[in-house]
Short mmCIF file of C-alpha atoms and ligand atoms in Angstrom, two decimals:
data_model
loop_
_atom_site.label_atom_id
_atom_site.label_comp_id
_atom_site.label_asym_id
_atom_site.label_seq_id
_atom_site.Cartn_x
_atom_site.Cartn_y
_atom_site.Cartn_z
CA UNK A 1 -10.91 68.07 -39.81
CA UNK A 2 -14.58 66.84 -40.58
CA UNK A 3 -16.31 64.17 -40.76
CA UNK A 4 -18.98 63.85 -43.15
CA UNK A 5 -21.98 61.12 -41.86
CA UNK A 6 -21.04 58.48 -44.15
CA UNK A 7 -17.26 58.34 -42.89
CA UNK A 8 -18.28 58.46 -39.27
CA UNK A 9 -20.90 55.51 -39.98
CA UNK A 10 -18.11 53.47 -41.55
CA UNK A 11 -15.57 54.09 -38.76
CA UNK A 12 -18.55 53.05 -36.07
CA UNK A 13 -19.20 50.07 -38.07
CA UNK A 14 -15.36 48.80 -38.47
CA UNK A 15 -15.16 49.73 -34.18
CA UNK A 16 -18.57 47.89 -33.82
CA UNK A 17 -16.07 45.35 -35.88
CA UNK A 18 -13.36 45.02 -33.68
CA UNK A 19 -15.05 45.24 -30.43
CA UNK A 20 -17.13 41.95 -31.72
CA UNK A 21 -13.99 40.15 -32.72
CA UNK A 22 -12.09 41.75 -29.51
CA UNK A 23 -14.69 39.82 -27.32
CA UNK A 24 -14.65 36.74 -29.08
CA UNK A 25 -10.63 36.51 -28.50
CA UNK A 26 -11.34 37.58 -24.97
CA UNK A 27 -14.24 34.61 -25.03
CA UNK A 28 -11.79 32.23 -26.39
CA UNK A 29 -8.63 32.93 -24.38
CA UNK A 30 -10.52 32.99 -21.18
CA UNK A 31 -12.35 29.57 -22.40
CA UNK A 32 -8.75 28.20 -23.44
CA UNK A 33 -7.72 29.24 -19.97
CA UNK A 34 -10.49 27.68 -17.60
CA UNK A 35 -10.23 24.83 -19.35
CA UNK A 36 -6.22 24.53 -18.75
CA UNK A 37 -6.79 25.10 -15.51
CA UNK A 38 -9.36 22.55 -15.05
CA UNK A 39 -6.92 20.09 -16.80
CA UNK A 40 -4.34 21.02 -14.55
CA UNK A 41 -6.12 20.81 -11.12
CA UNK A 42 -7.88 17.43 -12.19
CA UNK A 43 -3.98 16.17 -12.88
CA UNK A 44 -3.03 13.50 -10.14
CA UNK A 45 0.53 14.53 -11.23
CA UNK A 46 2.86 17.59 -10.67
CA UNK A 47 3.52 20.25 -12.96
CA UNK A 48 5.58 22.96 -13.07
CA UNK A 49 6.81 25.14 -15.81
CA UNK A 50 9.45 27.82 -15.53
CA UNK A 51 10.22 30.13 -17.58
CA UNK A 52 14.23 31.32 -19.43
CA UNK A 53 14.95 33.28 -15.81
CA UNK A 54 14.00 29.84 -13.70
CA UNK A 55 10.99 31.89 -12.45
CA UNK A 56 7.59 29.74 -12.13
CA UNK A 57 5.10 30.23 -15.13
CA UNK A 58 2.54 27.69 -13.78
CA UNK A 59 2.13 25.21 -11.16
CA UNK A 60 -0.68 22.57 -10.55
CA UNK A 61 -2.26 21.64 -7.03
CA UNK A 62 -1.09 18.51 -7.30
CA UNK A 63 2.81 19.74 -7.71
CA UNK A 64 2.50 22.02 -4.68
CA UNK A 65 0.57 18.93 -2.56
CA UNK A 66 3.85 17.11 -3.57
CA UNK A 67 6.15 19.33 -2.42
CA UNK A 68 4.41 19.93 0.62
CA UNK A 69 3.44 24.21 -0.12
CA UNK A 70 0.72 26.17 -1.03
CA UNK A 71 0.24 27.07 -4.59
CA UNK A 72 0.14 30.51 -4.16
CA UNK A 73 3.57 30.72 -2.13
CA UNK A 74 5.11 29.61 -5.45
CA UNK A 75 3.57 30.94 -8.28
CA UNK A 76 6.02 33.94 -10.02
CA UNK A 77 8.28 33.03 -7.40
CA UNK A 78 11.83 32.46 -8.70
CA UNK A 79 12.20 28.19 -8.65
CA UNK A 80 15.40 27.89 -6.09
CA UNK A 81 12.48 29.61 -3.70
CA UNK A 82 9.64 27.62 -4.56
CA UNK A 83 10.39 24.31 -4.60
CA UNK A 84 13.28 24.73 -1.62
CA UNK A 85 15.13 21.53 -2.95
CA UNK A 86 18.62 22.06 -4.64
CA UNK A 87 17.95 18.27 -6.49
CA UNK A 88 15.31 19.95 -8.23
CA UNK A 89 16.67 22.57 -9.60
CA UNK A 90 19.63 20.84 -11.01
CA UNK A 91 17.26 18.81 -12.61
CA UNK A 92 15.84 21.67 -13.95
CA UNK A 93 19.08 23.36 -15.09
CA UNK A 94 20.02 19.81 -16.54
CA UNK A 95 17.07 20.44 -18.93
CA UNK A 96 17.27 23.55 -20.02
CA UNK A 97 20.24 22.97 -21.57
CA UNK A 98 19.22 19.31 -23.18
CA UNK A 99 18.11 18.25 -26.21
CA UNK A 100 15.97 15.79 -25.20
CA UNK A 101 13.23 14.99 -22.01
CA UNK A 102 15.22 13.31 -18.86
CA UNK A 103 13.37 11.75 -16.18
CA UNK A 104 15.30 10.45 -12.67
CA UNK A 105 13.80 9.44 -9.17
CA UNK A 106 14.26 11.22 -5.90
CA UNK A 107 13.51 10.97 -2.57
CA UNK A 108 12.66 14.18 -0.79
CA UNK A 109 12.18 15.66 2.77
CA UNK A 110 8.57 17.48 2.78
CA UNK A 111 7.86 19.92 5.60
CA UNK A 112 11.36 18.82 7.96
CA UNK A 113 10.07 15.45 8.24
CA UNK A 114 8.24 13.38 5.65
CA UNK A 115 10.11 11.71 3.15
CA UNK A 116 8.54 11.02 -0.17
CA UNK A 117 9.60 8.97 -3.44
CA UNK A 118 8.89 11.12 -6.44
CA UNK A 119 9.63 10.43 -10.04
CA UNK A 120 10.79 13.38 -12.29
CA UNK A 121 9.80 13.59 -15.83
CA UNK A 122 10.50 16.84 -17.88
CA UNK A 123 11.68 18.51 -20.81
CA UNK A 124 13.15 22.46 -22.10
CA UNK A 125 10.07 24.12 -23.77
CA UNK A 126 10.81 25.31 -26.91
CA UNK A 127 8.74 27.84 -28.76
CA UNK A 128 7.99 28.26 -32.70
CA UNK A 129 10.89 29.53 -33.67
CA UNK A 130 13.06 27.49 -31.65
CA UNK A 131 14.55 29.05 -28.81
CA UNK A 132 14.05 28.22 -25.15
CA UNK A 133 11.32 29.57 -23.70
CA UNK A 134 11.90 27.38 -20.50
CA UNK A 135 11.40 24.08 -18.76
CA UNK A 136 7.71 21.96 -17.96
CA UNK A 137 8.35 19.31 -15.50
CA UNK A 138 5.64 16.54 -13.94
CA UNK A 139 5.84 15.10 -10.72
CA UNK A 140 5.02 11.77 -9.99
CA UNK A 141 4.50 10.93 -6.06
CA UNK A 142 5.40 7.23 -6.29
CA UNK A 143 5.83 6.73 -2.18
CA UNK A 144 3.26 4.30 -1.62
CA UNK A 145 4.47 1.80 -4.61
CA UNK A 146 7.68 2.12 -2.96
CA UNK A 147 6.37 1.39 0.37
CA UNK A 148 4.08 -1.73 -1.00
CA UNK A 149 7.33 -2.97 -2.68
CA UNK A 150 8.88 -2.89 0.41
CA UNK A 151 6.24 -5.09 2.04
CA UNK A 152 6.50 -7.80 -0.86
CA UNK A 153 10.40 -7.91 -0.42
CA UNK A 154 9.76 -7.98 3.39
CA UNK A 155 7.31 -10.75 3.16
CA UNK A 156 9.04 -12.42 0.95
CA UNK A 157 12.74 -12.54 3.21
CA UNK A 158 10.28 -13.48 6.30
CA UNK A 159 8.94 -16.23 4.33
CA UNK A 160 12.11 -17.66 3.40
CA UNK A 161 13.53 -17.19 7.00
CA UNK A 162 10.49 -18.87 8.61
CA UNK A 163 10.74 -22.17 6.38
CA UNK A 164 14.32 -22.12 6.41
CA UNK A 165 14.46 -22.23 9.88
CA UNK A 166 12.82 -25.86 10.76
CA UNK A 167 14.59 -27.20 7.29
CA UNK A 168 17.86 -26.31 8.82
CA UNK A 169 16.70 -28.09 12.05
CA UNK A 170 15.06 -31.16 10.07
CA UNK A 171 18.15 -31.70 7.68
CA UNK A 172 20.82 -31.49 11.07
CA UNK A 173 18.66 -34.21 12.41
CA UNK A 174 18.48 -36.69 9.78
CA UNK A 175 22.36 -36.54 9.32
CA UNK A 176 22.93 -36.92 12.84
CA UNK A 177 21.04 -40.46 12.21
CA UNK A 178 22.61 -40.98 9.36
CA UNK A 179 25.79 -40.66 10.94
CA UNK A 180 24.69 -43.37 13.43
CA UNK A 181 22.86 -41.89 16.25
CA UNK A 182 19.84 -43.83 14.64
CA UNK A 183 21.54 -47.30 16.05
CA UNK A 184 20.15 -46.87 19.90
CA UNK A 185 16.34 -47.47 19.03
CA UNK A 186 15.64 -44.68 21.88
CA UNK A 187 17.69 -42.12 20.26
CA UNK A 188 16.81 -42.92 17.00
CA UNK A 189 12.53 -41.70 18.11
CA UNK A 190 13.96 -38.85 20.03
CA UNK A 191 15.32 -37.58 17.12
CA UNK A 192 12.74 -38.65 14.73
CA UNK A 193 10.21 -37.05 16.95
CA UNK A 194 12.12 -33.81 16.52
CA UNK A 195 11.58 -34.38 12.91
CA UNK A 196 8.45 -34.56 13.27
CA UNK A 197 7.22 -31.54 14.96
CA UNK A 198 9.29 -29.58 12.59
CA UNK A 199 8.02 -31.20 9.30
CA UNK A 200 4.49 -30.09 11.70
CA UNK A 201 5.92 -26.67 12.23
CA UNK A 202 6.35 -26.38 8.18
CA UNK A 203 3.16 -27.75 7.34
CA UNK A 204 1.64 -25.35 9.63
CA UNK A 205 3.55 -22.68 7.74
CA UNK A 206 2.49 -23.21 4.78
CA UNK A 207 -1.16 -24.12 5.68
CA UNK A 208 -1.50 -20.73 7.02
CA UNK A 209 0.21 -18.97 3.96
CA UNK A 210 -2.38 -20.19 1.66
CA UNK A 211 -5.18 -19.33 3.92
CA UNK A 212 -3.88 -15.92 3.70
CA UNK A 213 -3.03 -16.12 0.26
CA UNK A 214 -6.97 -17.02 -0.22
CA UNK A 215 -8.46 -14.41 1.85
CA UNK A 216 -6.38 -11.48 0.00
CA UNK A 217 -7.30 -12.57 -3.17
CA UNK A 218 -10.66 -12.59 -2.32
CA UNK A 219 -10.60 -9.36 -0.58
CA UNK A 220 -8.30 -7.70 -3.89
CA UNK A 221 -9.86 -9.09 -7.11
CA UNK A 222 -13.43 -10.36 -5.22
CA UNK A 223 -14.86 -13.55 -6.76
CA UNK A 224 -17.36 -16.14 -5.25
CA UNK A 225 -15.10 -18.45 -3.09
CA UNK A 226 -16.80 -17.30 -0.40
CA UNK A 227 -20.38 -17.74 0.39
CA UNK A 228 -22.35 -15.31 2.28
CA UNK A 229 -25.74 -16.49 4.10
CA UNK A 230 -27.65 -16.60 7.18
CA UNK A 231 -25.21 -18.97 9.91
CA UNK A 232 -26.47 -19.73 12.82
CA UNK A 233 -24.33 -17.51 15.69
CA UNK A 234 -24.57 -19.80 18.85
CA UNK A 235 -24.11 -23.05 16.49
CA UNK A 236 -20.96 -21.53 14.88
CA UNK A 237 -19.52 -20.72 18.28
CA UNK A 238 -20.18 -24.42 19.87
CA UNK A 239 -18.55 -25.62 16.78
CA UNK A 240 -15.30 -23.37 17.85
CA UNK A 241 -15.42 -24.45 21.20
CA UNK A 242 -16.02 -28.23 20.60
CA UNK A 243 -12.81 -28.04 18.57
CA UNK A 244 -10.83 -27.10 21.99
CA UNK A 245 -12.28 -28.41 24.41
CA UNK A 246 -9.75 -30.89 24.73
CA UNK A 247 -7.36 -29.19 24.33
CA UNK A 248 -8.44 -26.84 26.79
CA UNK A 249 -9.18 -29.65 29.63
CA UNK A 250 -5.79 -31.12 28.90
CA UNK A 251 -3.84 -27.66 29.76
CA UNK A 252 -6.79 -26.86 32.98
CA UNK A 253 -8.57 -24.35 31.31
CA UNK A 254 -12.23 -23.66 31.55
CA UNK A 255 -13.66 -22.91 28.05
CA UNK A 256 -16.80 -21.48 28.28
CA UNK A 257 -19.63 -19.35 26.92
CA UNK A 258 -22.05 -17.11 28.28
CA UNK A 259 -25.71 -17.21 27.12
CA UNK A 260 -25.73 -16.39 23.01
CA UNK A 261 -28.49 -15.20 21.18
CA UNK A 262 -30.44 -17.39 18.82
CA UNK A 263 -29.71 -15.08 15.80
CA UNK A 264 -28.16 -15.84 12.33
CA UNK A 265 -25.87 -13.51 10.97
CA UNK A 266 -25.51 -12.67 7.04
CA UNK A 267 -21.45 -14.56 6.65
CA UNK A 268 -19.42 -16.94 5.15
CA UNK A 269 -19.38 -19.20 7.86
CA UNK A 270 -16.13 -20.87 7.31
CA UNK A 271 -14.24 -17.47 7.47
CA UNK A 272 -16.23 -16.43 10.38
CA UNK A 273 -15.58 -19.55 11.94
CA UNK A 274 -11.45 -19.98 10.81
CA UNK A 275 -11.42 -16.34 12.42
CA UNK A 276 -12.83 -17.48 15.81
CA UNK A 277 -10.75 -20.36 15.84
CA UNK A 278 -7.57 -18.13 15.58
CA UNK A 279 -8.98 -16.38 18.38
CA UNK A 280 -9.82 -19.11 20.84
CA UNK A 281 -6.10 -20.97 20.06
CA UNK A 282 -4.13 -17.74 20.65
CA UNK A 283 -6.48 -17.47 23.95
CA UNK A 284 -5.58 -21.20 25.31
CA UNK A 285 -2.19 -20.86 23.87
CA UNK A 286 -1.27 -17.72 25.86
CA UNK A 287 -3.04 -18.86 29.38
CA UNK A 288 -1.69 -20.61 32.20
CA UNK A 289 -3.59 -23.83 33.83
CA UNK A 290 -6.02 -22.73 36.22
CA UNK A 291 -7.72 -19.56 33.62
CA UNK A 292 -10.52 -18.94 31.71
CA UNK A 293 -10.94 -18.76 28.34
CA UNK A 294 -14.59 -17.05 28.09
CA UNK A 295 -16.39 -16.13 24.39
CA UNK A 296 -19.16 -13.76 24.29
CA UNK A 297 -21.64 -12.67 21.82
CA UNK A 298 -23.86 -9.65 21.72
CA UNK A 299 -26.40 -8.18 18.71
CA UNK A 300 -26.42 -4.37 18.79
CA UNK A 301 -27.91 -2.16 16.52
CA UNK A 302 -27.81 -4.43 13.47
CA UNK A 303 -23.80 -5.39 14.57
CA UNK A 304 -23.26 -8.93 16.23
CA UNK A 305 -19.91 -8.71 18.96
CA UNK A 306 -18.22 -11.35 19.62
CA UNK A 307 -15.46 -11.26 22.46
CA UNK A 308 -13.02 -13.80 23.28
CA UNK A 309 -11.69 -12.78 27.01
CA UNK A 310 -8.34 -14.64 28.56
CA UNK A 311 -6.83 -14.50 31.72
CA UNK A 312 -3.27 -14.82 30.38
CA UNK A 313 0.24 -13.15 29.12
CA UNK A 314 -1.45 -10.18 28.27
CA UNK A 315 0.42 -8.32 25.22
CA UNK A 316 2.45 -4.85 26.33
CA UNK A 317 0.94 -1.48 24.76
CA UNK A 318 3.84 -0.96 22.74
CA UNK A 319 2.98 -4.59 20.83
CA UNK A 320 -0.43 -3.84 20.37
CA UNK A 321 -0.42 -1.52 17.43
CA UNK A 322 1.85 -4.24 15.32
CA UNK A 323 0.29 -7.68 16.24
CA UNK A 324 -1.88 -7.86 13.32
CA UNK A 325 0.92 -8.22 11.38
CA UNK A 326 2.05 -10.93 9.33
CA UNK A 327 4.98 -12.33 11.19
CA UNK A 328 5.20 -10.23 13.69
CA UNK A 329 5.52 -11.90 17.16
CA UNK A 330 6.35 -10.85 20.82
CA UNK A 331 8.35 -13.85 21.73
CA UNK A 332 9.44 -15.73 18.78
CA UNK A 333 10.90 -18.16 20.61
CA UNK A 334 7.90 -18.76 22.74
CA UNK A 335 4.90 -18.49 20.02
CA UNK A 336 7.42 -21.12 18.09
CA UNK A 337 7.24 -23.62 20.72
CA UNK A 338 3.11 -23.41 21.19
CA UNK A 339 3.06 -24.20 17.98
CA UNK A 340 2.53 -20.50 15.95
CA UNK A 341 3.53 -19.01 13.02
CA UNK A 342 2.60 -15.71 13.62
CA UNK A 343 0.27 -15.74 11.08
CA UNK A 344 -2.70 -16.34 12.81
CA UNK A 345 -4.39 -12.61 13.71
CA UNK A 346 -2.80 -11.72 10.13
CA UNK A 347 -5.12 -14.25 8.64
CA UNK A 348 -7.86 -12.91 11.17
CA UNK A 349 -7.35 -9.48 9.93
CA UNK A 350 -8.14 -10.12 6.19
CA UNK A 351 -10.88 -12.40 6.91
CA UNK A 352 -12.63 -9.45 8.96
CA UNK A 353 -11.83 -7.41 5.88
CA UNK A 354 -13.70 -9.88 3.54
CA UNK A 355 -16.58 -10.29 5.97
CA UNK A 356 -17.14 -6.35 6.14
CA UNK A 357 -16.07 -6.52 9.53
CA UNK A 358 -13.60 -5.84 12.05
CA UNK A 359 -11.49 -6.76 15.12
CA UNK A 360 -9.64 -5.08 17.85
CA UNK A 361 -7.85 -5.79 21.02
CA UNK A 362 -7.75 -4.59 24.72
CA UNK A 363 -4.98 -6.10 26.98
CA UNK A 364 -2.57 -5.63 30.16
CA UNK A 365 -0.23 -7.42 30.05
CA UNK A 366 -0.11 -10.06 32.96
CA UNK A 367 -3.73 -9.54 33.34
CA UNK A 368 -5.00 -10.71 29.83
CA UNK A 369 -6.56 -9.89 27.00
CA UNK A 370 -9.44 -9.30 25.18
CA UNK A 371 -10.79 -9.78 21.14
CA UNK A 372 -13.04 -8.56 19.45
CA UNK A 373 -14.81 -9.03 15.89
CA UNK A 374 -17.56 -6.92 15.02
CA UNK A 375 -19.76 -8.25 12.26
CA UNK A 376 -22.56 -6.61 10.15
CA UNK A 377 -26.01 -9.03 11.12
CA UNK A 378 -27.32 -8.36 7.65
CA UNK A 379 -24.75 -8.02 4.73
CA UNK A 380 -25.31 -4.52 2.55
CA UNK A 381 -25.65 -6.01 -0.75
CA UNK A 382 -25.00 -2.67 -3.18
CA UNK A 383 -23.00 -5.68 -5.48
CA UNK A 384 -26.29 -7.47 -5.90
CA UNK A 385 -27.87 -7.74 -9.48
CA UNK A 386 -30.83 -5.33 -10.34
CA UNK A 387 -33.55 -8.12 -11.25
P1 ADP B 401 1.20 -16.80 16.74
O1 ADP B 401 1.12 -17.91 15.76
O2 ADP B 401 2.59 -16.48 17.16
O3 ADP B 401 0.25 -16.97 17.88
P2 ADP B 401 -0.56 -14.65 15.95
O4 ADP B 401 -0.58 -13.82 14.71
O5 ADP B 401 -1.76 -15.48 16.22
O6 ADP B 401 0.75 -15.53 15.90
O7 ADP B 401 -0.30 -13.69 17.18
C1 ADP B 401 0.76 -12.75 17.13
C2 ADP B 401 1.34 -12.53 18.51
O8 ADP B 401 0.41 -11.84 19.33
C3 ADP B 401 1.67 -13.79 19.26
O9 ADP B 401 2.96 -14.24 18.96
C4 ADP B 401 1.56 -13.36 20.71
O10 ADP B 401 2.77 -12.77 21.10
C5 ADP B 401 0.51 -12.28 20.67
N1 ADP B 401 -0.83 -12.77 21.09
C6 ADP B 401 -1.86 -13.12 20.29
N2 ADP B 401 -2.94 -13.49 20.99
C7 ADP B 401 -2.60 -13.37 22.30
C8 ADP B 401 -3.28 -13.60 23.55
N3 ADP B 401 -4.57 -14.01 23.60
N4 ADP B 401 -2.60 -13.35 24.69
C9 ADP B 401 -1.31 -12.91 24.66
N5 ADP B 401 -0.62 -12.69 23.52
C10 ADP B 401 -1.24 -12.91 22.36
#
């Protein structure tokens, strides 16, 4: 056949048409599809969906982060192979074949060794007509809440354990007088003495739990408790040392201090000096008669250093890493009878965290140890108003 000029024009007109509303669809379909994408890779959850034959339709970052593979190892890949986890795909057979979304918690081995918490949420896609089409599921990597619930139960058993412990002691005692040891006027202080130091030991307890309490919330939810200005450095550390200097004549200890700069430092000078005073006690507490207990300040490059150097116990390497925890002590027995909670470098920890500052530790053990905080001289004030 022919065409005459009119036809043709009308047939390139309708193509001219198409093609237009051809590349719009394209337009719109690859728009649609960027911005699923972006949707999906922005998602700090999981996804995956599979499709009817259990082989993976899509897959986020996050989702292959969780399960510890790459994203491209399991895209098209049939599920049993890409998420290598048999609880999975149960869960996933489970919902294809359920009316309704299911959600259950797992914990999972990523890569041979790390074990995560992850929370399963999903549901059988259905298309419009109906019938299955296959199965979306989001991941939910809930490890850390697990892991900060099992501090708070922790804490909260070690608590209850360390107060228990000189209750028990103080109720044995007073029944013990009550039961007549209280007639021999000797006995009766001996025991009441006992008493005593534990209704100390408590109070001691307890005074450091709220310190700790304090400094947390300060550090968590901020708030203006806590004053920052200029505090003097060498008049903060004689006020330290005056506090123990009888204490350190009475066990034979020289407490002393090297030259310190006439500087003030940007701090809340309570903190700073609560955090010093942890330092020093720990350093007298842990020292034989005969030592020295030396503190030492330098200013560096806009930091102020300040050591506190024993001759004493010393702590072994395999404490050091877990001393800065609440509780945690290397002889109970011993820090109980100086007098410690094990609290102290806990509380010294968070107060170095509210002061933008930190502290370490060196030590040998039977050679002594040293600490260190590390303090910013001038405070970077991005919180302050704009005026
Ligand atoms: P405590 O109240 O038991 O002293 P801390 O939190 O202050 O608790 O210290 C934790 C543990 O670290 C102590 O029980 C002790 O074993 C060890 N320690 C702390 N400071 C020193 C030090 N200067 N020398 C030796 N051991 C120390």
């Amino acid at each position: 056949g022919r065409f005459d000029t009119a036809e043709l024009d009308g047939l390139a007109e309708s193509m001219n048409i198409m093609a237009a509303e051809l590349d719009e669809r394209i337009r719109t379909i690859t728009r649609q599809k960027s911005e699923l994408s972006a949707i999906l890779s922005s998602m700090m959850e999981g996804l995956v969906a599979v499709d009817k034959s259990e082989n993976i339709l899509i897959v986020n970052d996050a989702a292959a982060e969780i399960l510890g593979r790459q994203p491209a190892d399991m895209h098209g890949k049939p599920l049993v192979e890409a998420v290598r986890n048999s609880r999975i795909v149960e869960f996933v057979r489970e919902l294809s074949n359920s009316q309704t979304p299911m959600s259950c918690e797992m914990t999972i081995v990523v890569g041979g060794f790390v074990e995560k918490s992850v929370e399963l949420h999903g549901a059988a896609l259905r298309g419009a007509d109906g019938e299955r089409r296959g199965v979306l599921v989001v991941f939910h990597d809930i490890s850390e809440l697990r892991r900060l619930e099992t501090i708070r139960r922790d804490f909260v058993a070690n608590v209850s354990h360390e107060l228990r412990t000189p209750l028990t002691s103080i109720k044995g005692f007073v029944e013990t007088l009550l039961d007549g040891a209280g007639n021999d006027p000797e006995d009766r202080t001996h025991f009441l003495e006992i008493i005593r130091s534990h209704t100390d030991r408590l109070n001691a307890i307890i005074e450091d739990l709220l310190t700790l309490s304090h400094v947390e919330q300060q550090e968590i939810i901020g708030g203006d408790d806590f004053v920052f200005e200029p505090s003097p450095l060498a008049a903060m550390i004689s006020d330290v040392v005056s506090v123990f200097e009888e204490r350190a004549a009475g066990k034979n200890i020289a407490l002393k201090h090297g030259e310190i700069a006439d500087i003030s430092i940007d701090t809340v000078r309570n903190l700073f000096e609560q955090a010093l005073v942890n330092l020093v006690d720990n350093a007298i507490k842990y020292s034989a008669a005969g030592t020295v207990v030396e503190i030492g300040a330098q200013i560096e490059n806009g930091s102020a250093t300040i050591s506190v150097i024993d001759q004493g116990a010393g702590i072994p390497a395999e404490h050091l890493p877990r001393i800065f925890e609440r509780f945690y002590r290397i002889d109970k027995a011993r820090s109980r009878k100086l007098g410690g909670t094990g609290l102290g470098l806990a509380i010294v920890k968070h107060i170095m965290k509210v002061l933008g500052g930190t502290v370490s530790v060196k030590s040998e053990q039977g050679r002594g140890s040293i600490f260190t905080l590390v303090l910013p001289v001038q405070r970077e004030r991005a919180d302050d108003p704009v005026s």
